[in-house]
mmCIF file of C-alpha atoms in Angstrom:
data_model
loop_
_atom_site.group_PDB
_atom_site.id
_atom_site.type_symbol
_atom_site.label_atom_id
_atom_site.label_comp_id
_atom_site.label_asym_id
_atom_site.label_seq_id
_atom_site.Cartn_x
_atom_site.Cartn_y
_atom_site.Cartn_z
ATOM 1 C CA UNK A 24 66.825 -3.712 -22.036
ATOM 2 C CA UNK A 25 68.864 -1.245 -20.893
ATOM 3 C CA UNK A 26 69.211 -0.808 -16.825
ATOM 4 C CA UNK A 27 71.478 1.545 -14.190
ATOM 5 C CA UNK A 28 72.224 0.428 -10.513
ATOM 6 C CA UNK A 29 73.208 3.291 -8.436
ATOM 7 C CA UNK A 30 74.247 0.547 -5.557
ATOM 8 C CA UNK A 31 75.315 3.361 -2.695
ATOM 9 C CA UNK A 32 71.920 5.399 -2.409
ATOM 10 C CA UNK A 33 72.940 7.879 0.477
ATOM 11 C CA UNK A 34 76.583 8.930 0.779
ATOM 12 C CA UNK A 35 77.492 11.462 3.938
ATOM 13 C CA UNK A 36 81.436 12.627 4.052
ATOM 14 C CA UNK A 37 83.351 14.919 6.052
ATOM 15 C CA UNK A 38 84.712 18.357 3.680
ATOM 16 C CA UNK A 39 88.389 17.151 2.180
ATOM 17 C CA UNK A 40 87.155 13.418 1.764
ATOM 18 C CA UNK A 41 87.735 11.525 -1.169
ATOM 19 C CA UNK A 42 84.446 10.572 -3.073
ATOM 20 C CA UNK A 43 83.270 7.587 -5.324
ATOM 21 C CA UNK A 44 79.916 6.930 -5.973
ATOM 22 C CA UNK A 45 79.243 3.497 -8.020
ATOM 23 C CA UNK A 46 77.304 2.873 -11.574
ATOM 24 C CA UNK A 47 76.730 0.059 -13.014
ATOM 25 C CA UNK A 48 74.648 -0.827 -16.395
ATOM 26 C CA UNK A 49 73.385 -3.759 -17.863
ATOM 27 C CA UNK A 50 73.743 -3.291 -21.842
ATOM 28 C CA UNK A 51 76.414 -5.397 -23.438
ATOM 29 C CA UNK A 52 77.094 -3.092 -26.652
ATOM 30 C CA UNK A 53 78.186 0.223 -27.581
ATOM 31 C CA UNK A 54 77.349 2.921 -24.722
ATOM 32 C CA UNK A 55 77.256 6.160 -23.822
ATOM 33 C CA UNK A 56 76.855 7.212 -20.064
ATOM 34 C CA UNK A 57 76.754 10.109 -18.345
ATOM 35 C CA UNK A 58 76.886 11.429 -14.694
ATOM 36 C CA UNK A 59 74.079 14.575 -14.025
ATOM 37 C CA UNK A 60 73.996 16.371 -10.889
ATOM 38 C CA UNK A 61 70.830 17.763 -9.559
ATOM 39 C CA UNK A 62 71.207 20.630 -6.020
ATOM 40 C CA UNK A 63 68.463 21.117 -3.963
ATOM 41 C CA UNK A 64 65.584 22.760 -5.516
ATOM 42 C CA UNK A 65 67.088 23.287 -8.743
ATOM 43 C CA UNK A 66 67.048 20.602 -12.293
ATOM 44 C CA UNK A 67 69.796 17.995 -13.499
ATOM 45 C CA UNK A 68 72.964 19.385 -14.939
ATOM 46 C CA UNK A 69 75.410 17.300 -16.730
ATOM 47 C CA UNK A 70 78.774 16.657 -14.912
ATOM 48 C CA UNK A 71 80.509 14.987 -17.432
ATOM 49 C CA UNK A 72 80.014 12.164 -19.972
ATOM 50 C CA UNK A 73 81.793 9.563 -22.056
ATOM 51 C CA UNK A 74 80.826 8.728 -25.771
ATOM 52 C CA UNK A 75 84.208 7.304 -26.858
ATOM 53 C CA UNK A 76 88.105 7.212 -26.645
ATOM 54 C CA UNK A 77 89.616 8.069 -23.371
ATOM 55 C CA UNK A 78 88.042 6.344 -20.411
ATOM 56 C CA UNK A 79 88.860 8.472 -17.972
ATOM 57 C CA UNK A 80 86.438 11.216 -18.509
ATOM 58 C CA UNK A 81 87.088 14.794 -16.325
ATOM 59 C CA UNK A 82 84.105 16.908 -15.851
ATOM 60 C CA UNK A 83 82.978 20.166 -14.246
ATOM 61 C CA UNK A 84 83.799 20.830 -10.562
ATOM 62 C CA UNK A 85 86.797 18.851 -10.480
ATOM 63 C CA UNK A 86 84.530 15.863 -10.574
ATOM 64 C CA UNK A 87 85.595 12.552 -13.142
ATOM 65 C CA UNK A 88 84.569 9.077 -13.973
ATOM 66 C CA UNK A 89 86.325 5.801 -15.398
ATOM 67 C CA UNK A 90 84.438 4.102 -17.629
ATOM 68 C CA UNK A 91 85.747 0.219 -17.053
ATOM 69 C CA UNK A 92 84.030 -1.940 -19.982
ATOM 70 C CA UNK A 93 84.802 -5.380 -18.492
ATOM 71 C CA UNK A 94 83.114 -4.606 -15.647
ATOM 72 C CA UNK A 95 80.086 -2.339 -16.817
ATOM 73 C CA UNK A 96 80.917 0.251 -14.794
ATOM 74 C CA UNK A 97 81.187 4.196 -14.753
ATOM 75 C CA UNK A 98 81.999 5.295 -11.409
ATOM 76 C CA UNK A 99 82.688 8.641 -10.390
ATOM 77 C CA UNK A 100 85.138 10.175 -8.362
ATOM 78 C CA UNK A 101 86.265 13.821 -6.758
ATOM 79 C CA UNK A 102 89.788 13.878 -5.164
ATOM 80 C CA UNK A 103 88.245 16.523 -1.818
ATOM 81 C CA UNK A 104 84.380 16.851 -1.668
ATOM 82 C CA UNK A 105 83.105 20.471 -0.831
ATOM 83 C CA UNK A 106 79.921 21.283 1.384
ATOM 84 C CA UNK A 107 79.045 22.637 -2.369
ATOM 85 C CA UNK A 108 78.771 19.324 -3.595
ATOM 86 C CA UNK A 109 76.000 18.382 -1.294
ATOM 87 C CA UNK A 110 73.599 17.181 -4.143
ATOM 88 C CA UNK A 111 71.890 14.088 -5.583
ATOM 89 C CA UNK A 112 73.658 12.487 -8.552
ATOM 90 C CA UNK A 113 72.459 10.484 -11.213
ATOM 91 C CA UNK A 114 74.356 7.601 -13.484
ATOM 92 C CA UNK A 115 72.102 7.628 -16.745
ATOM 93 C CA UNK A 116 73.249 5.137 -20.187
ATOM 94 C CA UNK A 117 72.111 5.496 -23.683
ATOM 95 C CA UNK A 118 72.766 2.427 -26.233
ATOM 96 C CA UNK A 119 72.498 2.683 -29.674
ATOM 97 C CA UNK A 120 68.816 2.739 -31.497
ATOM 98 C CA UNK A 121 67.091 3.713 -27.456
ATOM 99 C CA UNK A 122 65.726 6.959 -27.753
ATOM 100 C CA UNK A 123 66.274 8.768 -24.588
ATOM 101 C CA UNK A 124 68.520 8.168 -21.649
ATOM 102 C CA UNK A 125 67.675 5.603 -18.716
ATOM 103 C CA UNK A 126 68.730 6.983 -15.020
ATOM 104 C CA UNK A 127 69.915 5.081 -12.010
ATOM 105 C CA UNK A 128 67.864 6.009 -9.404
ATOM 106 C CA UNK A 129 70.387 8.367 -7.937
ATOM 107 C CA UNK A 130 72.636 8.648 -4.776
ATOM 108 C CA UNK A 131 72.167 11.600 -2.351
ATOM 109 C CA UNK A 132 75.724 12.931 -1.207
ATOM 110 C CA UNK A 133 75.451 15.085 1.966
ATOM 111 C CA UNK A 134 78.925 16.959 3.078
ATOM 112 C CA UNK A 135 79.159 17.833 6.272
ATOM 113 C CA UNK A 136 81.543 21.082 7.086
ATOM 114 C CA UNK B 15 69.136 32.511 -22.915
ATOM 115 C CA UNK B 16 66.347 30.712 -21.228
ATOM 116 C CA UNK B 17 67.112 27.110 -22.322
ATOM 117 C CA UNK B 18 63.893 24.429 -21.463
ATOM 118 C CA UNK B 19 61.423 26.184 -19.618
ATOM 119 C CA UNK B 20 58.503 24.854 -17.666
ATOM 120 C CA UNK B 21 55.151 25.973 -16.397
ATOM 121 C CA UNK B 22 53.690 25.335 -13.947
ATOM 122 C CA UNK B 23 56.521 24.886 -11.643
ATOM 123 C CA UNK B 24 53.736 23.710 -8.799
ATOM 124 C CA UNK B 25 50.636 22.236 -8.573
ATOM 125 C CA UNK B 26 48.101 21.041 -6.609
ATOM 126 C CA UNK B 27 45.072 18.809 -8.394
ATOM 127 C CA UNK B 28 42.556 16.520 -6.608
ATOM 128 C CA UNK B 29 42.010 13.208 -8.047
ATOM 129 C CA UNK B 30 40.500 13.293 -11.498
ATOM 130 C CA UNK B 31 41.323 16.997 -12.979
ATOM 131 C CA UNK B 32 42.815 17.548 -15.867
ATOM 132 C CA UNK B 33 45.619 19.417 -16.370
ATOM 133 C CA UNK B 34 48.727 20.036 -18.752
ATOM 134 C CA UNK B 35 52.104 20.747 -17.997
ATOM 135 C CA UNK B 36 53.840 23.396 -20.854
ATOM 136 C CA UNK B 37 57.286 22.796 -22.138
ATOM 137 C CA UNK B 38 59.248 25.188 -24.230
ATOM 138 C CA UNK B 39 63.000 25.098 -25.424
ATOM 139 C CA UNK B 40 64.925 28.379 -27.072
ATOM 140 C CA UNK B 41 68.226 26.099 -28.145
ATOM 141 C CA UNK B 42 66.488 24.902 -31.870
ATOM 142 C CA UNK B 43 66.865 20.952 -30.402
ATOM 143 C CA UNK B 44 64.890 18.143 -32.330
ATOM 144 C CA UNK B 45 63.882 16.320 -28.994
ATOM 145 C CA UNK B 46 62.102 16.787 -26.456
ATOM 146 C CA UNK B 47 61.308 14.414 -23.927
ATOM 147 C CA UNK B 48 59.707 13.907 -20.452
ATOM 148 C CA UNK B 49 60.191 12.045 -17.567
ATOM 149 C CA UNK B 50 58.878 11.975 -13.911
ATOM 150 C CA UNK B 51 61.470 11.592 -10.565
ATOM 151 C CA UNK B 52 59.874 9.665 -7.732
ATOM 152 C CA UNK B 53 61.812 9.435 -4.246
ATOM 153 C CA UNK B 54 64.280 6.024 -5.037
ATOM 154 C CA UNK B 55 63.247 5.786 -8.649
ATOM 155 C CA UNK B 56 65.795 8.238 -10.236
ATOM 156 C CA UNK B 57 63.958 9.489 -13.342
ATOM 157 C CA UNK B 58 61.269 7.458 -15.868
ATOM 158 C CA UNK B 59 60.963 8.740 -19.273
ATOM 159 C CA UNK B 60 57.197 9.032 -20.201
ATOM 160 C CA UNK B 61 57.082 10.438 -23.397
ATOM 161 C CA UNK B 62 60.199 11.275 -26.207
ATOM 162 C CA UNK B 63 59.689 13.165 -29.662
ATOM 163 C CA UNK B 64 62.710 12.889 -32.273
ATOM 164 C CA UNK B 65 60.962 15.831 -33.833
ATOM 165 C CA UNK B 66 58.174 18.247 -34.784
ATOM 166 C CA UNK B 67 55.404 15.907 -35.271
ATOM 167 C CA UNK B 68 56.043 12.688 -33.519
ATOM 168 C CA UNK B 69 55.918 11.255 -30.344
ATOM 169 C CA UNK B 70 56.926 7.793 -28.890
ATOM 170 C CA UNK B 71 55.683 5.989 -25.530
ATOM 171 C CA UNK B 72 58.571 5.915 -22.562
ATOM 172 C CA UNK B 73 58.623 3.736 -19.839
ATOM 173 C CA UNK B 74 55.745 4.977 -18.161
ATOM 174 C CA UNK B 75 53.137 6.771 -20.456
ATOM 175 C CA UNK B 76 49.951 5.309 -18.452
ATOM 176 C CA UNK B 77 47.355 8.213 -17.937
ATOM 177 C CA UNK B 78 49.493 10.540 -20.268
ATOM 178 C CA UNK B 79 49.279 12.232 -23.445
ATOM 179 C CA UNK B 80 51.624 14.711 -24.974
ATOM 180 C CA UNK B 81 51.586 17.114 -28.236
ATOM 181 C CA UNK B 82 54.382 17.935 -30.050
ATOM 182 C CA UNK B 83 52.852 21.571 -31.233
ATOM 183 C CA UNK B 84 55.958 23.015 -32.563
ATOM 184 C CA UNK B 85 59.738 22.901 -32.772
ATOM 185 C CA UNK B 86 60.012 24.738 -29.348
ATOM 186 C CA UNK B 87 57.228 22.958 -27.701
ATOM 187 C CA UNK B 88 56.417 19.865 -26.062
ATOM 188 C CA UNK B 89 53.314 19.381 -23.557
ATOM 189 C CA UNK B 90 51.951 16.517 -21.294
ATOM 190 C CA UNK B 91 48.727 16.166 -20.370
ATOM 191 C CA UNK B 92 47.059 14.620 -17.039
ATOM 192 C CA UNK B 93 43.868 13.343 -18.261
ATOM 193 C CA UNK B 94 42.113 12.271 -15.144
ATOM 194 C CA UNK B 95 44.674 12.719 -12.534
ATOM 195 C CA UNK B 96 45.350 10.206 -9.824
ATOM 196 C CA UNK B 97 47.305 10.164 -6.835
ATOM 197 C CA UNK B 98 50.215 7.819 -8.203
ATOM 198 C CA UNK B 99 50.822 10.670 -10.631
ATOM 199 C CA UNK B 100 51.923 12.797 -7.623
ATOM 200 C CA UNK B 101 55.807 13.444 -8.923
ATOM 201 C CA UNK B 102 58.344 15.824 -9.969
ATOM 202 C CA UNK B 103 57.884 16.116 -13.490
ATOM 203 C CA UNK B 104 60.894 17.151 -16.095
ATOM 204 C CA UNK B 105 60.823 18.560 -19.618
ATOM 205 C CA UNK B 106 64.319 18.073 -21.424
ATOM 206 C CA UNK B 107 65.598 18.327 -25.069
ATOM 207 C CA UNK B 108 68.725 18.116 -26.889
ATOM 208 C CA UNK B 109 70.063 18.596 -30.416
ATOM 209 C CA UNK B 110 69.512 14.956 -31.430
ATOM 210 C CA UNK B 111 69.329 11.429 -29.801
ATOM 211 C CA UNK B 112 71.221 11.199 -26.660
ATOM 212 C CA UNK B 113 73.568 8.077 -28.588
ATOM 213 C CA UNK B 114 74.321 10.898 -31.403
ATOM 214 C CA UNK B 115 76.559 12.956 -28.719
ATOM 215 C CA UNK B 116 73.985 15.879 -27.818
ATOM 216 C CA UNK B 117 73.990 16.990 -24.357
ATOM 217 C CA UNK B 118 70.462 16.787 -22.776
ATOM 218 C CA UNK B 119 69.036 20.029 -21.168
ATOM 219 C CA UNK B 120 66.659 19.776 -18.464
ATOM 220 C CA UNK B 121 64.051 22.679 -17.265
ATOM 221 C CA UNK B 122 63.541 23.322 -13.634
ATOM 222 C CA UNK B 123 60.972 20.731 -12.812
ATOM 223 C CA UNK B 124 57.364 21.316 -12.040
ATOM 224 C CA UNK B 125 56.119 19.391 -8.762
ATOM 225 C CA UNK B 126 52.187 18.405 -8.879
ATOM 226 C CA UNK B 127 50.890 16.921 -6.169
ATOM 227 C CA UNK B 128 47.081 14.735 -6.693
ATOM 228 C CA UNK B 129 45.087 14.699 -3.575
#
């Protein structure tokens, strides 16, 4: 089965800090994993995702994520955090034949001005 | 363009109501799916349709039911409500499978609350 650990589950950083935020899956094939962001009050929107090819993967927001096979991993990464990105984000992985995504259970960033 | 839209967006049921959640999607997608987002838990698929007319059992599809009634639609049913339903629930569809490259939308969420 399929499984997401979202290992860091509340991040707080000072505006202009660098960001990474972990992922980590369990499937041993062929994957496809995405990063969603959900603000307060409001639903999940994709930030970016990685089906194939380049591993580096750039997104919306200035936001992107390496996708490092050996090591199961799909971390993401923003150069300067905004209070903007104050959010929850979610590490989700879809293998071949499952028939909807599986989530991490999410990290809550919280910028500070 | 109103994407996946879901009603009610709150709700407030005491233990053992019924009730039904309505899900409806303008973008022509094959599947639908939903899933429930508990503090810690990130989000737990309970129900999936590829398309009109079928349905398949999540993760979590205890005390659930869903109808596929159309294309656009896709609702869940509470049964007999019970606290441990008390969530944020999410409707979401895309063109195809998520492993065939479409981009899942989600609606706004509805929060129900079983007291």
């Amino acid at each position: 089965a399929q499984s997401v650990s979202q290992h860091n589950h509340h991040v707080i950083l000072s505006e202009a800090a660098s960001l990474e935020l972990g992922c980590n899956y369990s499937y041993g094939g062929t994957v496809n994993l995405f990063w969603y962001v959900q603000y307060p009050g409001q639903h999940l929107q994709l930030l970016l995702k990685y089906f194939s090819g380049d591993p580096l993967v750039k997104g919306i927001k200035g936001f992107e994520a390496e996708f490092i096979k050996s090591k199961f991993s799909f971390n993401l990464r923003k150069p300067s955090v905004q209070w903007s990105d104050t959010a929850e984000y979610f590490c989700a992985v879809n293998s071949k034949g499952r028939r909807a995504l599986t989530f991490g259970s999410g990290t809550r960033l919280q910028v500070q001005p | 363009n109103a994407g996946v839209t879901q009603t009610p967006k709150f709700q407030v049921l005491k233990t053992g109501q019924s009730m039904t959640l309505q899900c409806a999607q303008d973008m022509n997608h094959n599947s639908m799916y939903w899933y429930r987002q508990d503090p810690g838990m990130g989000l737990r698929l309970i129900y999936y349709s590829a398309s009109e007319g079928t349905t398949d059992k999540g993760e979590v599809p205890n005390g659930y039911n869903v109808s596929r009634l159309n294309k656009r639609e896709f609702s869940l049913r509470l049964e007999s409500a019970a606290p441990s339903q008390t969530s944020v629930y999410f409707c979401a569809s895309s063109g195809g499978g998520p492993f065939s490259g479409n981009t899942i939308y989600f609606g706004e969420g509805s929060w129900l609350t079983v007291v």
